[in-house]
Amino acid sequence: MAQYLANTFETEQVRVLVVDDETHITDFLRLGLRYEGYSVAVAGDGPSALEAVGRFKPHLVILDLMLPGLDGLDVADRLRADPDLLIIMLTARDQVPERIAGLQAGADDYVVKPFDFDELLARIHAVTRRRFPVQEDILRAGGIVVDQGRRSVTVDGRDVSLSVKEYELLRLFVLNPGRVLERQLILDRVWGYDFYGDQNNVEVYVGYLRRKLRDQERRIIETVRGIGYRLNA
């Protein structure tokens, strides 16, 4: 499965509202999008969707065309009052009039059911890029500098040689300084969803990083007992 991290994950999770009356779809998308780093809420009909928008204040709404109570076109038309709100329309009918109607109602993109999850992620990534800035190539946290273009790392001006997994792990920490990262989240982000090992890999590679960062006292990468790890920088 391809991984598309929310562009603002290091500072603010992208909030996604999924609106569909088919619970297997909302359950699937809620689980999958949360794994990708998005904050997710769901609604099962038009009126509930409008109420959720006011309460949850999403950045993006994934909106089914056919909804009870108030259909997706009517919901999109009402949401159009907020020019910053992004909308991806879902429909089971791949016909030109429906696509045109959705786009005219204010949708930013259009996905036909059944859809591939990776395709939907790519569409989400594309539309959210229009609102959120692209991450800079140079990431900094305290004395740690990660050059994403060169895939190089320095600590207090000292070059540090890292393996691929060590680099990805440190990059994840630097993107989220001061935030406690759960072991399972680290495993998913660094090793991917197709990895069937155990969470001991995280502990092992944190140990590798600590040695290379000269963090023997564990002040830079802190263990949060029973949860995961936090970068103090």
PDB file of C-alpha atoms in Angstrom, residues 113-230:
ATOM      1  CA  LYS A 113     -17.095   3.447  -6.589  1.00  0.00           C
ATOM      2  CA  PRO A 114     -15.695   0.882  -6.239  1.00  0.00           C
ATOM      3  CA  PHE A 115     -12.376   2.652  -5.821  1.00  0.00           C
ATOM      4  CA  ASP A 116      -8.855   1.600  -4.929  1.00  0.00           C
ATOM      5  CA  PHE A 117      -7.733   3.019  -1.570  1.00  0.00           C
ATOM      6  CA  ASP A 118      -4.353   4.062  -2.962  1.00  0.00           C
ATOM      7  CA  GLU A 119      -6.091   6.003  -5.729  1.00  0.00           C
ATOM      8  CA  LEU A 120      -8.215   7.841  -3.183  1.00  0.00           C
ATOM      9  CA  LEU A 121      -5.087   8.615  -1.134  1.00  0.00           C
ATOM     10  CA  ALA A 122      -3.438  10.045  -4.230  1.00  0.00           C
ATOM     11  CA  ARG A 123      -6.492  12.247  -4.892  1.00  0.00           C
ATOM     12  CA  ILE A 124      -6.491  13.423  -1.260  1.00  0.00           C
ATOM     13  CA  HIS A 125      -2.786  14.161  -1.461  1.00  0.00           C
ATOM     14  CA  ALA A 126      -3.290  16.173  -4.651  1.00  0.00           C
ATOM     15  CA  VAL A 127      -6.150  18.348  -3.394  1.00  0.00           C
ATOM     16  CA  THR A 128      -4.642  18.980   0.047  1.00  0.00           C
ATOM     17  CA  ARG A 129      -1.390  20.152  -1.542  1.00  0.00           C
ATOM     18  CA  ARG A 130      -3.351  23.102  -2.908  1.00  0.00           C
ATOM     19  CA  ARG A 131      -4.099  24.276   0.620  1.00  0.00           C
ATOM     20  CA  PHE A 132      -1.092  23.188   2.680  1.00  0.00           C
ATOM     21  CA  PRO A 133       2.490  24.187   1.957  1.00  0.00           C
ATOM     22  CA  VAL A 134       4.987  21.581   0.823  1.00  0.00           C
ATOM     23  CA  GLN A 135       7.451  20.595   3.511  1.00  0.00           C
ATOM     24  CA  GLU A 136      10.875  22.198   3.269  1.00  0.00           C
ATOM     25  CA  ASP A 137      13.840  20.060   2.276  1.00  0.00           C
ATOM     26  CA  ILE A 138      15.700  20.985   5.464  1.00  0.00           C
ATOM     27  CA  LEU A 139      14.198  19.824   8.769  1.00  0.00           C
ATOM     28  CA  ARG A 140      15.568  21.012  12.102  1.00  0.00           C
ATOM     29  CA  ALA A 141      14.954  19.999  15.703  1.00  0.00           C
ATOM     30  CA  GLY A 142      17.429  21.300  18.250  1.00  0.00           C
ATOM     31  CA  GLY A 143      20.904  20.410  17.012  1.00  0.00           C
ATOM     32  CA  ILE A 144      19.579  17.812  14.556  1.00  0.00           C
ATOM     33  CA  VAL A 145      19.430  18.796  10.874  1.00  0.00           C
ATOM     34  CA  VAL A 146      17.875  16.473   8.287  1.00  0.00           C
ATOM     35  CA  ASP A 147      18.433  17.322   4.625  1.00  0.00           C
ATOM     36  CA  GLN A 148      15.628  15.466   2.843  1.00  0.00           C
ATOM     37  CA  GLY A 149      16.994  16.247  -0.608  1.00  0.00           C
ATOM     38  CA  ARG A 150      20.398  14.730   0.123  1.00  0.00           C
ATOM     39  CA  ARG A 151      19.080  12.274   2.734  1.00  0.00           C
ATOM     40  CA  SER A 152      21.856  13.404   5.048  1.00  0.00           C
ATOM     41  CA  VAL A 153      21.907  14.121   8.783  1.00  0.00           C
ATOM     42  CA  THR A 154      24.077  16.284  11.013  1.00  0.00           C
ATOM     43  CA  VAL A 155      23.964  16.566  14.800  1.00  0.00           C
ATOM     44  CA  ASP A 156      25.549  19.699  16.273  1.00  0.00           C
ATOM     45  CA  GLY A 157      27.435  20.084  12.997  1.00  0.00           C
ATOM     46  CA  ARG A 158      28.702  16.494  13.016  1.00  0.00           C
ATOM     47  CA  ASP A 159      27.852  14.252  10.037  1.00  0.00           C
ATOM     48  CA  VAL A 160      25.959  11.137  11.082  1.00  0.00           C
ATOM     49  CA  SER A 161      25.754   8.100   8.784  1.00  0.00           C
ATOM     50  CA  LEU A 162      22.413   6.307   9.012  1.00  0.00           C
ATOM     51  CA  SER A 163      20.888   3.258   7.367  1.00  0.00           C
ATOM     52  CA  VAL A 164      17.665   3.647   5.395  1.00  0.00           C
ATOM     53  CA  LYS A 165      15.438   2.665   8.327  1.00  0.00           C
ATOM     54  CA  GLU A 166      17.440   4.716  10.815  1.00  0.00           C
ATOM     55  CA  TYR A 167      17.058   7.758   8.570  1.00  0.00           C
ATOM     56  CA  GLU A 168      13.293   7.271   8.165  1.00  0.00           C
ATOM     57  CA  LEU A 169      12.896   6.795  11.920  1.00  0.00           C
ATOM     58  CA  LEU A 170      14.871   9.931  12.767  1.00  0.00           C
ATOM     59  CA  ARG A 171      13.003  11.908  10.100  1.00  0.00           C
ATOM     60  CA  LEU A 172       9.681  10.890  11.687  1.00  0.00           C
ATOM     61  CA  PHE A 173      10.915  12.068  15.093  1.00  0.00           C
ATOM     62  CA  VAL A 174      12.209  15.383  13.703  1.00  0.00           C
ATOM     63  CA  LEU A 175       8.866  16.015  11.995  1.00  0.00           C
ATOM     64  CA  ASN A 176       7.161  15.595  15.374  1.00  0.00           C
ATOM     65  CA  PRO A 177       9.397  17.096  18.092  1.00  0.00           C
ATOM     66  CA  GLY A 178       7.909  16.857  21.570  1.00  0.00           C
ATOM     67  CA  ARG A 179       5.124  14.551  20.421  1.00  0.00           C
ATOM     68  CA  VAL A 180       4.779  11.043  21.846  1.00  0.00           C
ATOM     69  CA  LEU A 181       4.776   8.582  18.950  1.00  0.00           C
ATOM     70  CA  GLU A 182       3.195   5.217  19.648  1.00  0.00           C
ATOM     71  CA  ARG A 183       5.194   2.131  18.741  1.00  0.00           C
ATOM     72  CA  GLN A 184       2.544   0.898  16.310  1.00  0.00           C
ATOM     73  CA  LEU A 185       2.431   4.251  14.538  1.00  0.00           C
ATOM     74  CA  ILE A 186       6.226   4.202  14.158  1.00  0.00           C
ATOM     75  CA  LEU A 187       6.081   0.652  12.830  1.00  0.00           C
ATOM     76  CA  ASP A 188       3.428   1.597  10.261  1.00  0.00           C
ATOM     77  CA  ARG A 189       5.197   4.771   9.123  1.00  0.00           C
ATOM     78  CA  VAL A 190       8.755   3.403   8.913  1.00  0.00           C
ATOM     79  CA  TRP A 191       8.257  -0.279   8.073  1.00  0.00           C
ATOM     80  CA  GLY A 192       4.893  -0.050   6.295  1.00  0.00           C
ATOM     81  CA  TYR A 193       1.632  -1.950   6.604  1.00  0.00           C
ATOM     82  CA  ASP A 194       2.941  -5.043   4.855  1.00  0.00           C
ATOM     83  CA  PHE A 195       5.511  -5.651   7.607  1.00  0.00           C
ATOM     84  CA  TYR A 196       4.604  -8.655   9.740  1.00  0.00           C
ATOM     85  CA  GLY A 197       7.364  -8.421  12.349  1.00  0.00           C
ATOM     86  CA  ASP A 198       6.828  -7.207  15.898  1.00  0.00           C
ATOM     87  CA  GLN A 199       7.309  -3.947  17.753  1.00  0.00           C
ATOM     88  CA  ASN A 200      10.744  -5.024  18.979  1.00  0.00           C
ATOM     89  CA  ASN A 201      12.078  -3.642  15.694  1.00  0.00           C
ATOM     90  CA  VAL A 202      11.213  -0.155  16.902  1.00  0.00           C
ATOM     91  CA  GLU A 203      13.098  -0.638  20.172  1.00  0.00           C
ATOM     92  CA  VAL A 204      16.132  -2.048  18.353  1.00  0.00           C
ATOM     93  CA  TYR A 205      16.341   0.829  15.868  1.00  0.00           C
ATOM     94  CA  VAL A 206      15.766   3.451  18.551  1.00  0.00           C
ATOM     95  CA  GLY A 207      18.807   1.913  20.246  1.00  0.00           C
ATOM     96  CA  TYR A 208      20.805   2.238  17.029  1.00  0.00           C
ATOM     97  CA  LEU A 209      19.795   5.896  16.725  1.00  0.00           C
ATOM     98  CA  ARG A 210      20.689   6.681  20.310  1.00  0.00           C
ATOM     99  CA  ARG A 211      24.194   5.327  19.822  1.00  0.00           C
ATOM    100  CA  LYS A 212      24.725   7.328  16.635  1.00  0.00           C
ATOM    101  CA  LEU A 213      23.282  10.484  18.224  1.00  0.00           C
ATOM    102  CA  ARG A 214      25.502   9.868  21.287  1.00  0.00           C
ATOM    103  CA  ASP A 215      22.353   9.844  23.396  1.00  0.00           C
ATOM    104  CA  GLN A 216      23.465   7.312  26.003  1.00  0.00           C
ATOM    105  CA  GLU A 217      21.458   9.053  28.731  1.00  0.00           C
ATOM    106  CA  ARG A 218      18.306   8.936  26.579  1.00  0.00           C
ATOM    107  CA  ARG A 219      17.691  12.664  26.837  1.00  0.00           C
ATOM    108  CA  ILE A 220      17.173  13.239  23.106  1.00  0.00           C
ATOM    109  CA  ILE A 221      14.931  10.241  22.368  1.00  0.00           C
ATOM    110  CA  GLU A 222      12.900   9.627  25.491  1.00  0.00           C
ATOM    111  CA  THR A 223      11.100   6.375  26.232  1.00  0.00           C
ATOM    112  CA  VAL A 224       7.510   6.983  27.313  1.00  0.00           C
ATOM    113  CA  ARG A 225       6.762   3.832  29.229  1.00  0.00           C
ATOM    114  CA  GLY A 226       3.922   1.731  27.848  1.00  0.00           C
ATOM    115  CA  ILE A 227       3.328   4.062  24.883  1.00  0.00           C
ATOM    116  CA  GLY A 228       6.321   4.822  22.680  1.00  0.00           C
ATOM    117  CA  TYR A 229       8.976   7.499  22.229  1.00  0.00           C
ATOM    118  CA  ARG A 230       9.361  11.269  22.147  1.00  0.00           C
TER     119      ARG A 230
END
